[in-house]
């Protein structure tokens, strides 16, 4: 009888240690910029914390209760990291596009490749193409295939190329890191927010919407990044046309900013399994930061990802349009 409370206490400690990491899903939208940063780093943080917990357990292995608690916490932390990373990639099967009204859509951050990626972009045979980090050489090259186009080479450096006429509703500015356009498609007009949101960073002083590209890093504070995402979501919410949002949003699908967009809209790339879109030096973070959102009432089919030479992003491609009824 004497050791019953201690045994109960040991089991309680193991259970609490196992449950504690799952508090992430309760807190991830409640602590503002703190959890925004943690969401970006989550896969690495989960691994580091789990290894530290195991190290503590090994050092305390002579005390079996402490070892069991450490193992419980470590395993649970790894599971949370996996679920939080892979969970946003699960397909949602939102419906099928009306085949008579489908729009082939592609978007890519061209990165350092510029002209080296031109043929890969044209090969997607997109009706509408959104390019981030575009410059004059690629604009001129793509304009040969897409006479209807707009491009802004400062700040967000966004270009939009279309087979159909477009009307500029809003130019890039301090509250919109890209264009808002009305695309006059044969199946009906839709509004496109083609954006390249600055990378969320720990300090201010990055480039603004009118800073010449490549002069200083294209980055902003975590708080201002969130503000820009809210501005994009606001424009979509108050628009009475079908709306498409696409580009390099520098927004991980684990974070609060993603849910600001995905909760009222539909993630068009989740017609199939999601995947990381960032490669190169940020690949270890397993982040999907290139996105395509549509308003309810629209669906997506034939989604996929393609490589762009010398870019540290995968391009995205999908057929989008009104859902088949």
XYZ file of C-alpha atoms in Angstrom:
325
model
C 0.000 0.000 0.000
C 2.835 2.351 0.835
C 4.214 2.602 -2.663
C 0.837 2.986 -4.411
C 0.843 6.807 -4.389
C 4.367 6.953 -5.745
C 3.476 4.493 -8.493
C 0.414 6.580 -9.358
C 2.584 9.670 -9.371
C 5.059 8.024 -11.750
C 2.311 7.091 -14.187
C 0.820 10.573 -13.939
C 4.206 12.110 -14.717
C 4.618 9.918 -17.789
C 1.134 10.807 -19.040
C 1.598 14.538 -18.456
C 4.982 14.481 -20.192
C 3.396 12.710 -23.145
C 0.504 15.154 -23.381
C 2.459 18.365 -22.856
C 3.865 18.736 -26.407
C 0.343 18.472 -27.856
C -0.446 21.817 -26.243
C 1.160 23.238 -29.389
C -2.136 22.827 -31.230
C -3.964 24.795 -28.532
C -1.423 27.610 -28.329
C -0.177 28.004 -31.908
C -2.592 30.841 -32.773
C -2.657 32.445 -29.324
C 0.860 33.753 -28.764
C 1.250 35.931 -31.844
C 4.740 36.351 -33.238
C 6.207 33.856 -30.751
C 4.326 30.901 -32.190
C 4.712 32.352 -35.708
C 8.474 31.936 -35.346
C 8.170 28.538 -33.664
C 5.968 27.312 -36.526
C 8.707 28.087 -39.039
C 11.366 26.279 -37.016
C 9.131 23.488 -35.723
C 10.684 20.395 -37.395
C 14.177 21.295 -36.214
C 12.980 22.444 -32.794
C 11.025 19.230 -32.271
C 14.088 17.143 -33.117
C 16.421 19.189 -30.901
C 14.021 19.184 -27.944
C 13.428 15.439 -28.293
C 17.167 14.727 -28.360
C 17.758 16.925 -25.318
C 14.959 15.139 -23.471
C 16.496 11.770 -24.322
C 19.897 13.009 -23.158
C 18.383 14.047 -19.840
C 16.738 10.638 -19.611
C 20.000 8.823 -20.277
C 21.807 10.882 -17.664
C 19.048 10.057 -15.190
C 18.630 6.424 -16.271
C 19.359 5.132 -12.790
C 16.161 6.838 -11.743
C 13.711 4.830 -13.793
C 10.740 7.204 -13.316
C 12.749 10.151 -14.659
C 13.942 8.093 -17.616
C 10.382 7.053 -18.483
C 9.148 10.648 -18.267
C 11.966 11.847 -20.523
C 11.277 9.150 -23.125
C 7.553 9.908 -23.055
C 8.198 13.606 -23.617
C 10.763 12.959 -26.371
C 8.590 10.544 -28.351
C 5.558 12.795 -28.022
C 7.545 15.841 -29.154
C 8.704 14.007 -32.266
C 5.137 12.944 -33.038
C 3.890 16.510 -32.665
C 6.603 17.706 -35.022
C 5.609 15.104 -37.610
C 1.865 15.713 -37.304
C 2.245 19.507 -37.373
C 4.464 19.293 -40.456
C 2.628 16.659 -42.501
C -0.914 17.423 -41.332
C -1.329 20.507 -43.566
C -0.353 18.406 -46.593
C -3.279 15.974 -46.344
C -5.550 16.247 -49.431
C -9.020 17.621 -48.799
C -10.711 16.538 -52.038
C -12.785 19.688 -52.425
C -14.462 18.808 -55.715
C -13.923 18.775 -59.469
C -13.492 21.716 -61.824
C -16.154 22.241 -64.479
C -14.180 21.029 -67.534
C -15.680 23.711 -69.776
C -14.463 26.496 -67.460
C -11.061 25.264 -66.282
C -8.075 27.617 -66.091
C -4.552 26.239 -66.163
C -2.611 28.206 -63.570
C 1.078 28.204 -62.652
C 3.254 30.170 -60.252
C 6.948 30.120 -59.414
C 9.679 32.057 -57.687
C 12.309 32.221 -60.406
C 15.128 32.944 -57.940
C 18.585 33.409 -59.368
C 17.744 31.494 -62.529
C 15.990 34.310 -64.403
C 16.264 33.317 -68.078
C 17.411 29.753 -67.343
C 13.895 28.930 -66.138
C 11.978 30.562 -68.986
C 11.507 27.400 -71.027
C 10.336 25.461 -67.956
C 7.738 28.143 -67.249
C 6.450 28.250 -70.812
C 6.334 24.433 -70.875
C 3.617 24.472 -68.206
C 1.235 25.836 -70.884
C -0.514 27.911 -68.255
C -3.343 30.268 -69.096
C -2.184 32.495 -66.239
C 1.363 32.557 -64.873
C 2.569 34.371 -61.730
C 6.304 34.930 -61.262
C 8.077 36.171 -58.134
C 11.550 37.763 -58.195
C 11.154 38.647 -61.850
C 13.396 41.081 -63.686
C 13.367 42.785 -67.041
C 15.089 39.987 -69.035
C 12.542 37.327 -68.046
C 9.658 39.767 -68.484
C 10.728 40.392 -72.061
C 11.213 36.670 -72.727
C 7.821 35.624 -71.353
C 6.037 38.500 -73.074
C 6.776 36.753 -76.367
C 4.460 33.929 -75.266
C 2.085 36.112 -73.239
C 1.295 39.489 -74.845
C -1.022 40.259 -71.922
C 1.222 40.919 -68.948
C 2.167 43.281 -66.136
C 5.425 43.351 -64.198
C 6.845 45.296 -61.273
C 10.596 44.981 -60.823
C 11.015 46.728 -57.455
C 10.348 45.269 -54.006
C 8.167 42.180 -54.500
C 9.290 41.900 -58.148
C 6.078 40.269 -59.371
C 5.028 39.546 -62.941
C 1.694 38.216 -64.196
C 1.304 36.754 -67.674
C -2.067 35.846 -69.155
C -3.610 34.544 -72.354
C -6.530 36.865 -71.685
C -6.872 40.608 -71.065
C -6.317 41.903 -67.533
C -7.322 45.069 -65.709
C -5.101 46.373 -62.912
C -7.249 46.989 -59.821
C -4.383 47.808 -57.462
C -0.670 48.350 -57.974
C 2.003 47.125 -55.531
C 2.130 49.350 -52.465
C 2.880 49.417 -48.734
C -0.162 47.251 -47.955
C -0.042 44.971 -51.010
C 3.226 43.254 -52.006
C 2.029 42.527 -55.524
C -0.858 43.122 -57.898
C -4.613 42.873 -57.683
C -5.914 42.208 -61.187
C -9.174 41.355 -62.883
C -8.600 38.608 -65.430
C -11.154 38.588 -68.227
C -11.293 34.856 -68.909
C -13.712 33.440 -71.521
C -15.552 31.556 -68.768
C -15.995 34.724 -66.702
C -13.979 37.358 -64.880
C -12.030 36.551 -61.734
C -9.819 38.668 -59.506
C -6.220 37.657 -58.922
C -4.020 38.678 -56.019
C -0.536 37.915 -57.338
C 1.795 38.514 -54.413
C 5.322 38.048 -53.142
C 5.269 38.661 -49.390
C 8.593 39.613 -47.744
C 10.296 36.922 -45.720
C 9.457 37.138 -42.018
C 12.655 38.067 -40.176
C 13.794 39.033 -36.697
C 14.496 42.667 -37.564
C 13.138 45.479 -39.689
C 15.075 47.358 -42.317
C 14.446 45.063 -45.264
C 13.349 46.273 -48.673
C 9.972 47.903 -49.210
C 7.546 47.743 -52.114
C 9.447 50.460 -54.031
C 13.040 49.474 -53.233
C 15.014 48.304 -56.274
C 15.187 44.516 -56.222
C 18.419 42.829 -55.105
C 19.741 45.934 -53.347
C 18.864 44.762 -49.823
C 17.225 41.557 -48.524
C 13.494 41.288 -49.181
C 12.373 40.806 -45.610
C 10.246 42.360 -42.890
C 9.406 41.802 -39.240
C 7.243 38.862 -38.238
C 4.548 41.289 -37.082
C 4.501 43.202 -40.371
C 4.455 39.943 -42.318
C 1.282 39.029 -40.439
C -0.179 42.455 -41.206
C 0.452 42.012 -44.929
C -1.205 38.588 -44.923
C -4.230 40.107 -43.186
C -4.344 42.836 -45.831
C -4.376 40.215 -48.577
C -7.119 38.246 -46.809
C -9.146 41.442 -46.343
C -9.068 42.197 -50.062
C -10.267 38.693 -50.850
C -13.039 38.833 -48.242
C -14.559 42.090 -49.476
C -14.400 41.139 -53.173
C -17.671 39.990 -54.742
C -15.912 38.285 -57.670
C -14.267 34.867 -57.669
C -10.822 35.412 -56.140
C -7.504 33.634 -56.647
C -4.463 34.303 -54.431
C -1.096 32.988 -55.520
C 2.632 33.533 -55.330
C 5.533 33.170 -52.955
C 3.803 34.127 -49.715
C 6.805 33.186 -47.534
C 4.165 31.694 -45.245
C 4.537 28.178 -43.869
C 1.372 26.099 -43.836
C 2.109 25.311 -40.169
C 1.660 28.927 -39.142
C -1.077 31.317 -38.126
C -0.707 33.381 -41.301
C -1.531 30.369 -43.461
C -4.750 29.804 -41.545
C -5.702 33.475 -41.972
C -5.979 32.620 -45.675
C -6.864 28.925 -45.656
C -9.765 29.122 -43.208
C -11.999 31.383 -45.346
C -10.520 30.201 -48.663
C -9.580 26.839 -50.195
C -6.012 25.632 -50.618
C -6.143 24.643 -54.269
C -2.905 22.643 -54.082
C -4.497 20.148 -51.684
C -6.401 18.437 -54.441
C -3.422 16.087 -53.990
C -0.809 15.694 -51.278
C 1.106 18.801 -50.315
C 4.875 18.946 -50.073
C 7.651 21.395 -49.183
C 8.115 24.042 -51.863
C 11.360 25.508 -50.499
C 14.644 23.855 -51.436
C 18.294 24.749 -50.939
C 19.493 26.030 -47.587
C 15.975 26.129 -46.088
C 15.057 22.584 -47.122
C 15.515 21.226 -43.582
C 12.571 23.335 -42.400
C 10.140 21.423 -44.665
C 8.188 24.574 -45.457
C 5.520 24.991 -48.105
C 5.525 28.735 -48.703
C 4.334 28.944 -52.322
C 0.560 28.845 -52.423
C -2.589 28.902 -54.525
C -5.898 29.764 -52.856
C -9.371 30.054 -54.368
C -12.683 31.214 -52.975
C -15.397 28.673 -52.084
C -17.299 27.728 -55.212
C -14.077 27.096 -57.106
C -12.209 23.793 -57.175
C -8.884 22.442 -58.407
C -7.668 19.461 -60.437
C -4.393 18.126 -61.842
C -2.212 19.829 -59.253
C 1.535 19.382 -59.332
C 4.966 20.846 -58.715
C 7.798 21.474 -61.144
C 11.476 22.322 -60.859
C 12.855 25.688 -61.881
C 16.593 25.807 -62.730
C 18.703 27.703 -60.172
C 15.672 28.541 -58.046
C 15.339 27.494 -54.413
C 11.594 26.990 -54.910
C 9.452 24.450 -56.700
C 6.866 25.961 -59.010
C 3.210 25.010 -58.662
C 0.665 24.220 -61.357
C -3.040 23.388 -61.211
C -6.293 23.574 -63.108
C -8.705 25.820 -61.228
C -12.182 27.114 -61.899
C -15.840 26.888 -60.897
C -16.729 23.552 -59.362
C -18.618 21.014 -61.426
C -22.217 20.731 -60.265
